[in-house]
Coordinates of N, CA and C in Angstrom, one line a residue:
M1192 N -24.0 62.6 31.9 CA -23.1 61.8 31.1 C -21.8 61.6 31.8
E1193 N -21.4 60.4 31.9 CA -20.2 60.1 32.7 C -18.9 60.2 31.7
A1194 N -17.9 60.8 32.2 CA -16.7 61.0 31.5 C -16.1 59.7 31.0
P1195 N -16.0 58.7 31.8 CA -15.4 57.4 31.3 C -16.1 56.8 30.1
K1196 N -17.5 57.0 30.1 CA -18.2 56.5 29.0 C -17.9 57.3 27.7
V1197 N -17.8 58.6 27.9 CA -17.5 59.5 26.7 C -16.1 59.1 26.2
V1198 N -15.1 58.9 27.1 CA -13.8 58.6 26.6 C -13.8 57.2 26.0
Q1199 N -14.5 56.3 26.5 CA -14.5 54.9 25.9 C -15.2 55.0 24.5
C1200 N -16.2 55.8 24.4 CA -16.9 55.9 23.1 C -15.9 56.5 22.1
I1201 N -15.2 57.6 22.5 CA -14.2 58.2 21.6 C -13.2 57.2 21.1
A1202 N -12.7 56.4 22.1 CA -11.7 55.4 21.7 C -12.2 54.3 20.8
E1203 N -13.4 53.9 21.0 CA -14.0 52.8 20.1 C -14.3 53.4 18.7
V1204 N -14.9 54.6 18.7 CA -15.2 55.2 17.3 C -13.9 55.5 16.6
A1205 N -12.9 56.0 17.3 CA -11.6 56.3 16.7 C -10.9 55.1 16.2
A1206 N -11.0 54.0 16.9 CA -10.4 52.7 16.5 C -11.0 52.2 15.2
A1207 N -12.4 52.3 15.2 CA -13.1 51.7 14.0 C -12.9 52.6 12.8
V1208 N -13.0 53.9 13.0 CA -12.9 54.9 11.9 C -11.4 54.8 11.4
G1209 N -10.5 54.8 12.3 CA -9.1 54.8 11.9 C -8.8 53.6 11.1
W1210 N -9.3 52.4 11.5 CA -9.0 51.2 10.8 C -9.7 51.2 9.4
Q1211 N -10.9 51.7 9.3 CA -11.6 51.8 8.0 C -10.9 52.8 7.1
A1212 N -10.4 53.9 7.6 CA -9.7 54.9 6.8 C -8.2 54.7 6.6
N1213 N -7.7 53.7 7.3 CA -6.3 53.4 7.2 C -5.4 54.5 7.8
V1214 N -5.9 55.1 8.9 CA -5.2 56.2 9.6 C -5.1 55.8 11.0
G1215 N -4.2 56.5 11.8 CA -4.1 56.2 13.2 C -5.3 56.5 14.0
A1216 N -5.6 55.6 14.9 CA -6.7 55.8 15.8 C -6.5 57.0 16.8
S1217 N -5.2 57.2 17.2 CA -5.0 58.3 18.1 C -5.2 59.7 17.4
E1218 N -4.8 59.7 16.1 CA -5.1 61.0 15.4 C -6.6 61.2 15.2
T1219 N -7.3 60.1 15.0 CA -8.7 60.2 14.8 C -9.4 60.6 16.1
A1220 N -8.9 60.1 17.2 CA -9.4 60.4 18.6 C -9.2 61.9 18.8
G1221 N -8.0 62.4 18.4 CA -7.7 63.8 18.5 C -8.7 64.7 17.8
L1222 N -9.0 64.3 16.6 CA -10.0 65.0 15.8 C -11.4 65.1 16.5
I1223 N -11.8 63.9 17.1 CA -13.0 63.8 17.8 C -13.0 64.8 19.0
V1224 N -12.0 64.7 19.8 CA -11.9 65.6 20.9 C -11.9 67.1 20.5
S1225 N -11.2 67.4 19.4 CA -11.1 68.8 18.9 C -12.5 69.3 18.6
V1226 N -13.3 68.5 17.8 CA -14.6 68.9 17.4 C -15.6 69.0 18.6
L1227 N -15.5 68.0 19.5 CA -16.4 68.0 20.6 C -16.1 69.1 21.6
A1228 N -14.8 69.5 21.7 CA -14.4 70.6 22.6 C -15.0 71.9 22.0
A1229 N -14.9 72.0 20.7 CA -15.4 73.3 20.1 C -16.9 73.3 20.0
N1230 N -17.5 72.1 20.0 CA -19.0 72.0 19.8 C -19.6 71.1 20.9
P1231 N -19.6 71.5 22.2 CA -20.0 70.5 23.2 C -21.5 70.1 23.0
E1232 N -22.2 70.9 22.3 CA -23.6 70.5 22.1 C -23.7 69.2 21.2
Q1233 N -22.6 68.8 20.6 CA -22.6 67.6 19.8 C -22.3 66.3 20.6
I1234 N -21.9 66.5 21.8 CA -21.5 65.3 22.6 C -22.6 64.3 22.7
G1235 N -23.8 64.7 23.0 CA -24.9 63.7 23.1 C -25.2 63.0 21.8
R1236 N -25.1 63.8 20.8 CA -25.3 63.2 19.4 C -24.2 62.2 19.1
F1237 N -23.0 62.6 19.4 CA -21.8 61.7 19.2 C -22.0 60.4 20.0
M1238 N -22.5 60.5 21.2 CA -22.7 59.3 22.0 C -23.7 58.4 21.4
E1239 N -24.7 58.9 20.8 CA -25.8 58.1 20.1 C -25.4 57.6 18.8
E1240 N -24.8 58.5 18.0 CA -24.6 58.2 16.5 C -23.1 57.8 16.2
G1241 N -22.2 58.1 17.0 CA -20.8 57.7 16.8 C -20.2 58.1 15.5
S1242 N -19.8 57.2 14.7 CA -19.1 57.5 13.4 C -20.0 58.1 12.4
E1243 N -21.3 58.2 12.6 CA -22.2 58.9 11.6 C -21.8 60.3 11.5
L1244 N -21.2 60.9 12.5 CA -20.8 62.3 12.5 C -19.6 62.5 11.5
F1245 N -18.9 61.5 11.2 CA -17.9 61.6 10.1 C -18.6 61.6 8.7
I1246 N -19.6 60.9 8.6 CA -20.3 60.8 7.3 C -21.0 62.1 7.0
D1247 N -21.6 62.7 8.0 CA -22.4 63.9 7.7 C -21.5 65.2 7.7
G1248 N -20.2 65.0 7.9 CA -19.3 66.2 7.9 C -19.1 66.9 9.2
T1249 N -19.8 66.5 10.2 CA -19.6 67.2 11.5 C -18.1 67.0 12.0
M1250 N -17.6 65.8 11.9 CA -16.2 65.6 12.3 C -15.2 65.9 11.2
R1251 N -15.0 67.2 11.1 CA -14.0 67.7 10.1 C -13.1 68.7 10.9
A1252 N -11.8 68.7 10.4 CA -10.8 69.5 11.1 C -11.2 71.0 11.3
E1253 N -11.9 71.5 10.3 CA -12.3 72.9 10.4 C -13.4 73.2 11.4
N1254 N -14.0 72.1 11.9 CA -15.1 72.3 12.9 C -14.5 72.2 14.4
G1255 N -13.2 71.9 14.5 CA -12.6 71.7 15.8 C -11.9 73.0 16.3
C1256 N -11.1 72.7 17.4 CA -10.4 73.8 18.1 C -8.9 73.6 18.2
L1257 N -8.5 72.4 17.7 CA -7.1 72.1 17.8 C -6.4 72.0 16.5
S1258 N -5.1 72.4 16.4 CA -4.4 72.3 15.2 C -4.2 70.9 14.8
H1259 N -3.8 70.7 13.5 CA -3.5 69.4 13.0 C -2.4 69.5 12.0
R1260 N -1.7 68.4 11.7 CA -0.6 68.4 10.7 C -1.3 68.0 9.4
A1261 N -1.2 68.9 8.4 CA -1.7 68.7 7.1 C -0.9 67.7 6.3
I1262 N -1.4 67.3 5.2 CA -0.7 66.3 4.4 C 0.6 66.8 3.9
N1263 N 0.8 68.2 3.8 CA 2.0 68.7 3.3 C 3.0 68.9 4.5
G1264 N 2.6 68.5 5.7 CA 3.5 68.6 6.8 C 3.4 69.9 7.6
Q1265 N 2.6 70.8 7.2 CA 2.4 72.1 7.9 C 1.4 71.9 9.0
I1266 N 1.5 72.7 10.1 CA 0.6 72.7 11.2 C -0.5 73.7 10.8
V1267 N -1.7 73.3 10.9 CA -2.8 74.2 10.4 C -3.8 74.4 11.6
E1268 N -4.1 75.6 11.9 CA -5.2 75.9 12.9 C -6.5 75.9 12.2
P1269 N -7.6 75.4 12.9 CA -8.9 75.4 12.4 C -9.4 76.7 11.8
T1270 N -9.0 77.8 12.5 CA -9.5 79.1 12.0 C -8.9 79.4 10.6
K1271 N -7.7 79.0 10.4 CA -7.0 79.2 9.1 C -7.7 78.3 8.1
L1272 N -8.0 77.1 8.4 CA -8.7 76.2 7.5 C -10.1 76.7 7.2
R1273 N -10.8 77.3 8.1 CA -12.1 77.8 7.8 C -12.0 79.0 6.9
E1274 N -11.0 79.8 7.1 CA -10.7 81.0 6.3 C -10.4 80.5 4.8
I1275 N -9.6 79.5 4.7 CA -9.3 79.0 3.4 C -10.5 78.5 2.7
K1276 N -11.4 77.9 3.4 CA -12.6 77.3 2.9 C -13.8 78.3 2.8
G1277 N -13.5 79.5 3.2 CA -14.6 80.6 3.1 C -15.7 80.4 4.1
Q1278 N -15.4 79.8 5.2 CA -16.4 79.6 6.3 C -16.3 80.6 7.3
S1279 N -17.4 80.9 8.0 CA -17.4 81.9 9.1 C -16.5 81.4 10.3
Q1280 N -16.0 82.3 11.0 CA -15.2 81.9 12.2 C -16.1 81.5 13.3

């Protein structure tokens, strides 16, 4: 799998999902990178299914490895989010 193709797919999916959700595409791309970095086994599936991974819940902040800014303005680590949601680390 070529890195430029993966990056292009991330950008395309982020732009489409961001537009549909009325959120920034760069923030959406960050979520995709966070989840794929934490779960590299999902890269092939992402390349095939794209935005479907948002629908089935794969692309969620708690499944990633990077912090994000919550709606209340706080910076939240995925481990803390999993803890709050009662999920295993």
